[in-house]
Short mmCIF file of C-alpha atoms and ligand atoms in Angstrom, two decimals:
data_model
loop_
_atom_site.label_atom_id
_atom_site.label_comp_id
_atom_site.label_asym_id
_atom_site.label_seq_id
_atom_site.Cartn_x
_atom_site.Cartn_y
_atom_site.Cartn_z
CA UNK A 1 10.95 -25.45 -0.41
CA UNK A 2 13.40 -25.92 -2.97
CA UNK A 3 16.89 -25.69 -2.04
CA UNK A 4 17.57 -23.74 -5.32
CA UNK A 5 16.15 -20.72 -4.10
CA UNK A 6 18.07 -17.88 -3.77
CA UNK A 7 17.95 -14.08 -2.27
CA UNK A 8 14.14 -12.32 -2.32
CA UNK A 9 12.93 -15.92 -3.43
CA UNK A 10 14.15 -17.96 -0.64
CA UNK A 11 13.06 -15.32 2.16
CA UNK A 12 9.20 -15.45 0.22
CA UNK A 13 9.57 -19.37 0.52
CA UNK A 14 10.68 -18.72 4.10
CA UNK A 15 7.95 -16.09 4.96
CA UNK A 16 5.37 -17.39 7.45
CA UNK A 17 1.79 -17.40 6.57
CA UNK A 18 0.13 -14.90 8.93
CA UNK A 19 -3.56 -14.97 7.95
CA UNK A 20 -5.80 -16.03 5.03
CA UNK A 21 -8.53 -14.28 3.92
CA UNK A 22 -11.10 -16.29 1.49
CA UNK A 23 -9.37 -15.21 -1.34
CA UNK A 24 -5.42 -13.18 0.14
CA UNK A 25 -2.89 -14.74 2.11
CA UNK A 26 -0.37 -12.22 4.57
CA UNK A 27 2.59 -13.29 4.73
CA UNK A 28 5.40 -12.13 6.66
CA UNK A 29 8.88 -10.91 4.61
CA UNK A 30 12.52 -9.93 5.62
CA UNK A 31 13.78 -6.75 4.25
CA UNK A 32 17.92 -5.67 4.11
CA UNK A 33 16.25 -1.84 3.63
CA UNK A 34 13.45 0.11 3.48
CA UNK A 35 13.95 2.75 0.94
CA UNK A 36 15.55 1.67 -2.27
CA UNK A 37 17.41 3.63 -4.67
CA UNK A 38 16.15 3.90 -8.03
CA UNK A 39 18.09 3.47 -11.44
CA UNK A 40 18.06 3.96 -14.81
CA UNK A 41 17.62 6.97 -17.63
CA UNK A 42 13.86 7.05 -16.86
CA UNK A 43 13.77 7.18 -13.23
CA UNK A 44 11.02 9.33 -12.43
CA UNK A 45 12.04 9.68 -8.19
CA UNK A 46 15.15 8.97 -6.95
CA UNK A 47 14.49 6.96 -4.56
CA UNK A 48 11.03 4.06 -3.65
CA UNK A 49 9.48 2.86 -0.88
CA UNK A 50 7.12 0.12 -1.05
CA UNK A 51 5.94 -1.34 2.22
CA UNK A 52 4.26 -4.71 0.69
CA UNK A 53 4.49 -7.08 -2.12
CA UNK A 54 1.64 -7.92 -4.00
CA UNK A 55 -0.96 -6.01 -4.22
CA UNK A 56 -4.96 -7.46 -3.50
CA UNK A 57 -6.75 -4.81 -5.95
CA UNK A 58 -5.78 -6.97 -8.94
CA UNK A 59 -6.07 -4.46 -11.71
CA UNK A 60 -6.19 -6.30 -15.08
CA UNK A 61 -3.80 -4.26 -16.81
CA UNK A 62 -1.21 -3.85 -13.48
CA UNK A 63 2.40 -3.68 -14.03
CA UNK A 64 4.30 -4.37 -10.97
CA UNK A 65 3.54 -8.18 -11.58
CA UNK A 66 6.99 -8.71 -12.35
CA UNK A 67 7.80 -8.18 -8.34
CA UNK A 68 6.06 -11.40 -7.56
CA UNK A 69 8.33 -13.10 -10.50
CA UNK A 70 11.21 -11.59 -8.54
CA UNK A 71 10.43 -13.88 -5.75
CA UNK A 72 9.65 -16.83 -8.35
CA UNK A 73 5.93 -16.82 -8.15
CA UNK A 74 3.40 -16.87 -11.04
CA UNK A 75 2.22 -13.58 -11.73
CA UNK A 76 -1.39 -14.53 -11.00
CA UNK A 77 -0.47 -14.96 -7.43
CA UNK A 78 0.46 -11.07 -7.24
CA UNK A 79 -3.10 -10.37 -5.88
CA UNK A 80 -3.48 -13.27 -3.74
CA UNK A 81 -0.35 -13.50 -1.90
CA UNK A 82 0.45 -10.70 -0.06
CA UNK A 83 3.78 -10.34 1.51
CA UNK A 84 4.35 -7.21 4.45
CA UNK A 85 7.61 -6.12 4.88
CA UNK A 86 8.69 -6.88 8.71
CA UNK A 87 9.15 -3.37 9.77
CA UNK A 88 12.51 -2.14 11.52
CA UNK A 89 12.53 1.41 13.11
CA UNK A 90 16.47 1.92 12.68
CA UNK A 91 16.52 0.40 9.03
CA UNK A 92 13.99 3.17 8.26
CA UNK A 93 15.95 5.53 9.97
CA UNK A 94 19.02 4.54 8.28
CA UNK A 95 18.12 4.63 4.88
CA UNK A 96 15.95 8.20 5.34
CA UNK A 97 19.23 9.73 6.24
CA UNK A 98 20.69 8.77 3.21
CA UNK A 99 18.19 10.82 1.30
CA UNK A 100 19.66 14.10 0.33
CA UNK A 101 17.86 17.75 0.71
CA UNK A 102 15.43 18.28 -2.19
CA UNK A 103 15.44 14.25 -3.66
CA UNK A 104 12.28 12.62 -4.55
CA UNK A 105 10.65 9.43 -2.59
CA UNK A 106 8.24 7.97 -4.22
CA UNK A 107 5.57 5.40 -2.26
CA UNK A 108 3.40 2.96 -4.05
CA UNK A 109 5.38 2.82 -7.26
CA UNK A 110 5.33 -1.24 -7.37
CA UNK A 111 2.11 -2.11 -4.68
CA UNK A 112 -0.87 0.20 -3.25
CA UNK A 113 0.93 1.28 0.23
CA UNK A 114 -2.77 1.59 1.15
CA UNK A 115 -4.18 -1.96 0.14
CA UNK A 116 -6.37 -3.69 2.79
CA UNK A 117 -3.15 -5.16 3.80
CA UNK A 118 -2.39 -1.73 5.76
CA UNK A 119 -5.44 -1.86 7.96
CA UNK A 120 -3.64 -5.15 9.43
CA UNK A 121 0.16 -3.88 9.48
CA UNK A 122 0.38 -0.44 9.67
CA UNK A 123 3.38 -0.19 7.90
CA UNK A 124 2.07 3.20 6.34
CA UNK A 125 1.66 4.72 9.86
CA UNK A 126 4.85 3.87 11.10
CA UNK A 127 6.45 4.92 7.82
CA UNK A 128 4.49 8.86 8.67
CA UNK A 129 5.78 8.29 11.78
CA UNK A 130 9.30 8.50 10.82
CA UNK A 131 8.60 11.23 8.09
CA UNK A 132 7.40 13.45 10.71
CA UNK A 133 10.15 12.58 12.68
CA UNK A 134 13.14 13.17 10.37
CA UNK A 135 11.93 14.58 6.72
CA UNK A 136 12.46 18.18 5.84
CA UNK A 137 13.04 19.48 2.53
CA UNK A 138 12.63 16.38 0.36
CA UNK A 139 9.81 15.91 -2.36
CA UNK A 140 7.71 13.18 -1.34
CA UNK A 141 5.00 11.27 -3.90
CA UNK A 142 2.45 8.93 -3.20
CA UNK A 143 0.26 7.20 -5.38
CA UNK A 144 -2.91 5.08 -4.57
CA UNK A 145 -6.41 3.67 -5.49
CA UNK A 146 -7.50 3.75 -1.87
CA UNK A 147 -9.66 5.87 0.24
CA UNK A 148 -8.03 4.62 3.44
CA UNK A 149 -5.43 7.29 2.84
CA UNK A 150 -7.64 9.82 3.97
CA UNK A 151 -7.26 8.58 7.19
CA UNK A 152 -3.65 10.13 7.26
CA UNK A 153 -4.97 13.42 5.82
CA UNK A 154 -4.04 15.60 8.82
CA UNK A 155 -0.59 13.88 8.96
CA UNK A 156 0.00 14.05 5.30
CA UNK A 157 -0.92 17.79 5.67
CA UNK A 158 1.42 18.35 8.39
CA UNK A 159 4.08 17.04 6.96
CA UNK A 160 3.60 19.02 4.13
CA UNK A 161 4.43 22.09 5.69
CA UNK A 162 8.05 21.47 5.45
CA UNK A 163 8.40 19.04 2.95
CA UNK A 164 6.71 18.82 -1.28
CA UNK A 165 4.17 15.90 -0.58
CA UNK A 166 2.05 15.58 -3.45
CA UNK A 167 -0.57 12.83 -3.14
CA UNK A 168 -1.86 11.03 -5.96
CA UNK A 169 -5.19 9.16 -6.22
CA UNK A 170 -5.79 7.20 -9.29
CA UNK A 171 -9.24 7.08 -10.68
CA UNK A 172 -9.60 5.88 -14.16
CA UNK A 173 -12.84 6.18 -14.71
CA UNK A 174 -16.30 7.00 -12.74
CA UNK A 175 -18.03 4.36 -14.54
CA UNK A 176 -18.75 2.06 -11.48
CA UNK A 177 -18.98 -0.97 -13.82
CA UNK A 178 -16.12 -0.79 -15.95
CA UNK A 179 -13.79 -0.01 -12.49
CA UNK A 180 -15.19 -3.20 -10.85
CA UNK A 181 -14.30 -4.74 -14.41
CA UNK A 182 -10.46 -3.46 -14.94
CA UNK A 183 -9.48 -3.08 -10.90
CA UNK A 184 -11.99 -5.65 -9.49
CA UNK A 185 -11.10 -5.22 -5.92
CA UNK A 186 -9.91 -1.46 -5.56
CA UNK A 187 -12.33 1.05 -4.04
CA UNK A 188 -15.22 2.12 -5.94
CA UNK A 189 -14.41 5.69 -7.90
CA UNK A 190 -17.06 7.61 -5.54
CA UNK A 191 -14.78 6.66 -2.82
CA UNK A 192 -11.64 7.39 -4.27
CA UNK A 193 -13.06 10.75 -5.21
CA UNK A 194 -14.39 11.61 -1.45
CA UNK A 195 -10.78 10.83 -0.41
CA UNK A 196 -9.62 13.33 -2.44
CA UNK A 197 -11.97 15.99 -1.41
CA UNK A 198 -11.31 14.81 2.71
CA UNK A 199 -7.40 15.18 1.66
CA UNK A 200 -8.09 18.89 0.05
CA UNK A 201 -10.41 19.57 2.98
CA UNK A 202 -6.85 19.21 5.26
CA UNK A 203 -4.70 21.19 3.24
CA UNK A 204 -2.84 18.31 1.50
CA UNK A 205 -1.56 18.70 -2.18
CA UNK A 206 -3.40 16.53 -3.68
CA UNK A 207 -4.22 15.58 -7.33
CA UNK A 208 -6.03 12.92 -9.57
CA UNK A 209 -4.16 10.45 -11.66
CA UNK A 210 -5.87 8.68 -14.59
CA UNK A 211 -3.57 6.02 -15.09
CA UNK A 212 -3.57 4.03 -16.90
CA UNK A 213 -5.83 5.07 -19.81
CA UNK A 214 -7.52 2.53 -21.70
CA UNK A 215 -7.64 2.80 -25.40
CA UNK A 216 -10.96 2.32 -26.63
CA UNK A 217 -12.46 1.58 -22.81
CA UNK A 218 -11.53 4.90 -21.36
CA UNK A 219 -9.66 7.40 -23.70
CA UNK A 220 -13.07 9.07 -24.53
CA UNK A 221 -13.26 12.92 -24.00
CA UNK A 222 -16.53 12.23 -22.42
CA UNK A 223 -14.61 9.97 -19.61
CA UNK A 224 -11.63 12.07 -19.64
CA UNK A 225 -13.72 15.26 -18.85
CA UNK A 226 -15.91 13.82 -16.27
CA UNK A 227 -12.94 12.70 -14.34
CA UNK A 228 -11.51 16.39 -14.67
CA UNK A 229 -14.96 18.00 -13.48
CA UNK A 230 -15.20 15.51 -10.87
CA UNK A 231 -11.80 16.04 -9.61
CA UNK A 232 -11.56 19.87 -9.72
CA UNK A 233 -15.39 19.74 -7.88
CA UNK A 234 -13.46 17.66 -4.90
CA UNK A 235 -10.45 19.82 -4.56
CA UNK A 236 -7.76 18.63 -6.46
CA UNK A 237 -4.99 20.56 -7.62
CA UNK A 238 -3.33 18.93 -10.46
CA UNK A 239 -4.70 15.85 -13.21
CA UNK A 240 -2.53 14.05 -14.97
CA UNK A 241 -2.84 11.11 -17.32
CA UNK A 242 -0.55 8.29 -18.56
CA UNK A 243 -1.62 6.00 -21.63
CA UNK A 244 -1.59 1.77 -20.98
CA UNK A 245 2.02 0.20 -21.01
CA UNK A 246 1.72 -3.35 -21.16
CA UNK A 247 4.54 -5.42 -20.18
CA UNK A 248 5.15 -8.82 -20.84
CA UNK A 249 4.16 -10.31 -17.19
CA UNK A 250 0.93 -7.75 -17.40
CA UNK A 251 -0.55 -9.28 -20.91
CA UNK A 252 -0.36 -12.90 -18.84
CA UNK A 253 -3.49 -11.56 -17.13
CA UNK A 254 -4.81 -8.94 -18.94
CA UNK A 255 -4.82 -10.79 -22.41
CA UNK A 256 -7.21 -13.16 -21.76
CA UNK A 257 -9.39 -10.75 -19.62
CA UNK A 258 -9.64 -8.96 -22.69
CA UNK A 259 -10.55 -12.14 -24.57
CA UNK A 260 -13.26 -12.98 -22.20
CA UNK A 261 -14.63 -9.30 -21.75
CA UNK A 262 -13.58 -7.25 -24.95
CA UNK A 263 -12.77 -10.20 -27.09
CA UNK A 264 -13.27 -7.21 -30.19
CA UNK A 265 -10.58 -5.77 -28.91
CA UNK A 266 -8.28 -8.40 -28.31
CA UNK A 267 -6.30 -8.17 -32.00
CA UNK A 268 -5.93 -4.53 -31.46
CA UNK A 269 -4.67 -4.46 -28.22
CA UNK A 270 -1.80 -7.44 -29.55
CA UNK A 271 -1.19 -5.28 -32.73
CA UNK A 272 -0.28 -2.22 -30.06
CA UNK A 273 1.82 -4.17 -27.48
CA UNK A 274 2.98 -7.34 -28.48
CA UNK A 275 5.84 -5.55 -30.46
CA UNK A 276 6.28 -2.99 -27.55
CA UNK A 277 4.95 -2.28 -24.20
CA UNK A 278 4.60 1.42 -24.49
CA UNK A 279 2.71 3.09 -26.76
CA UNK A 280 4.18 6.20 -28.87
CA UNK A 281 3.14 8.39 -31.79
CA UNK A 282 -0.03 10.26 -32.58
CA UNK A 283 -2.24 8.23 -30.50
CA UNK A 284 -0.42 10.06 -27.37
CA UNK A 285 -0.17 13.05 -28.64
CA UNK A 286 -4.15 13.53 -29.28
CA UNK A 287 -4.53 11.69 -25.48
CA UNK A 288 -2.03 14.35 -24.20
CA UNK A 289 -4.49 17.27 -26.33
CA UNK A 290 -7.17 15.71 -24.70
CA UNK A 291 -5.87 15.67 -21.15
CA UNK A 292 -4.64 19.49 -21.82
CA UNK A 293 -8.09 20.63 -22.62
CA UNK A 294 -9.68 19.50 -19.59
CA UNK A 295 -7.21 21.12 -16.92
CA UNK A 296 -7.76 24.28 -19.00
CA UNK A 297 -11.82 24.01 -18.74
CA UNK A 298 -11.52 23.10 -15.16
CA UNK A 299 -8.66 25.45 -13.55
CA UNK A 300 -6.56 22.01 -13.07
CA UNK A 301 -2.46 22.22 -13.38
CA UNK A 302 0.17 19.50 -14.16
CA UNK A 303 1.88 17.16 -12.15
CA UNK A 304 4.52 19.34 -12.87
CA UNK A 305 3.02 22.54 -11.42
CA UNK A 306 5.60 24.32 -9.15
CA UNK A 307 3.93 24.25 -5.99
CA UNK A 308 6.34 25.20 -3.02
CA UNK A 309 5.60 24.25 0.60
CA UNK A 310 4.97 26.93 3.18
CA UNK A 311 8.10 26.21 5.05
CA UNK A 312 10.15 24.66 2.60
CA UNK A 313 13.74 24.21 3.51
CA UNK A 314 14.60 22.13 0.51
CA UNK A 315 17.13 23.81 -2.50
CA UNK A 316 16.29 27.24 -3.88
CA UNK A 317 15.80 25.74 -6.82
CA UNK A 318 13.21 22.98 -7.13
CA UNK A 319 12.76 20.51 -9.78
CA UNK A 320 9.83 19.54 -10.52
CA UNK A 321 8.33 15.97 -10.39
CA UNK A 322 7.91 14.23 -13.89
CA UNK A 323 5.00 14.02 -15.86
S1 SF4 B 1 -3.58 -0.80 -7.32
FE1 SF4 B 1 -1.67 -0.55 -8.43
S2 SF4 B 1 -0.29 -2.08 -7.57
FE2 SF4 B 1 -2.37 -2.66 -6.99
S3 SF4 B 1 -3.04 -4.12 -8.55
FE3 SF4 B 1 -3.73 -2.06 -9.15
S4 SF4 B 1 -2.12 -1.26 -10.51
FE4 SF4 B 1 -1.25 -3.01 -9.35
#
């Protein structure tokens, strides 16, 4: 290891390998806390929790990347080295106290707090565990591409009584192929969708997230309204849609995926987002249009819809999450 190595790097150098999979290596990783505070004008939650590093479902087009980079690794290795947060009971503890009545917690914002990865750890169903324990009034947002979240419908549910969970499952498209083309080792859509209808089923708030949309692969109405039918058939509440932002460490991978795949698309996709990573201007404003129409033909509402627990003891007043 080099000796220059400093902070998150050094404890990834340090991290022991714990098992390796033909193509993912666990690794073990030190944390100083378990919920983080965001920053910045355009936080979305105030505060993140993100039990793992790296994330196995290697999306193409996937933007925490950069988190790897943090800890000095190529961004490539994002999907096959997987680092799990050493878990610590009172750190959790500590750090949920912090978190004032009616604050936002997102989980999942820079790794899928579901990946495989969680069928080894656990780290999600100690996290609940804690929730259950100590969380009342706060607004609490999780976001994932796996159907193993199902498995925590009845304690997502619960915990919803008293607090604004909102669970998020991503499905960008029901086109089997493309998926297994753009997130090549994420759940197929038909089993992202039957999580959402076994999460409905419970009780849980749940909606669909089509995020990102691709231009020209999936910002058709045709794929747009499927998704909404498909979603409003299995329950969910609320579909919302974000357009591709393409940072720099995300176009090291999904640039020359492109070239290989879409290489038509390639010089269109540069003009777009070599000059910026998100996209503005009329293109999102017909996308939004788009989006609006569906939840209208299919009874869907916002991410922004003002749902309020049953038992909510949070502020009088709630805001509402972004989006
Ligand atoms: S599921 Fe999310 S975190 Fe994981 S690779 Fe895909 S975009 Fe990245």
């Amino acid at each position: 290891m080099p000796d220059t190595l400093v902070g998150i790097a050094k404890m990834a150098a340090e991290g022991p390998l714990l098992a390796e999979k033909r193509r993912v290596s666990y690794h073990e990783i030190a944390s100083r806390s378990w919920i983080g505070r965001c920053s910045g004008k355009m936080r979305l939650f105030d505060w993140t929790v993100n039990p793992y590093r790296g994330c196995e479902y290697g999306c193409r087009y996937c933007y925490a990347r950069y988190t790897h980079e943090f800890m000095e690794l190529p961004v490539e290795e994002f999907e096959t080295k997987i680092y799990a947060k050493l878990w610590d009971t009172a750190v959790f503890r500590r750090d949920l106290r912090r978190v004032k009545t009616g604050e936002s917690i997102s989980f999942g914002s820079a790794t899928d707090c579901y990946q495989p990865a969680e069928r080894r750890f656990g780290l999600m169903t100690s996290i609940l565990t804690e929730l259950e324990r100590g969380a009342e009034g706060l607004r609490l947002f999780f976001i994932t591409k796996s159907d193993l979240i199902a498995r925590d419908a009845v304690r997502l549910s619960n915990l919803g009584l008293r607090n604004d969970v909102r669970v998020n499952v991503t499905i960008t498209t029901l086109d089997a192929a493309l998926a297994r083309q753009t997130e090549p080792f994420a759940p197929r859509p038909d089993l992202r969708l039957r999580a959402v209808a076994e999460l409905a089923a419970a009780g849980v708030e749940v909606g669909v997230a089509i995020s990102p949309v691709l231009p020209r692969l999936t910002d058709t109405m045709e794929n747009l309204d499927t998704l909404g039918a498909a979603a409003a058939g299995a329950g969910a509440k609320y579909l919302w849609a974000q357009p591709l932002f393409l940072k720099e460490c995300a176009q090291k991978v999904f640039f020359p995926w492109l070239r290989q795949e879409y290489p038509h698309l390639e010089d269109k996709y540069r003009q777009k987002y070599e000059r910026s990573a998100y996209l503005r201007g009329p293109y999102v404003d017909v996308l939004k249009a788009r989006v609006e129409r569906v939840r209208a033909r299919y009874g869907l509402c916002s991410r922004m819809s003002s749902y309020r627990p049953p038992n909510w003891t949070g502020p009088a007043q709630m805001s509402l999450f972004e989006g």
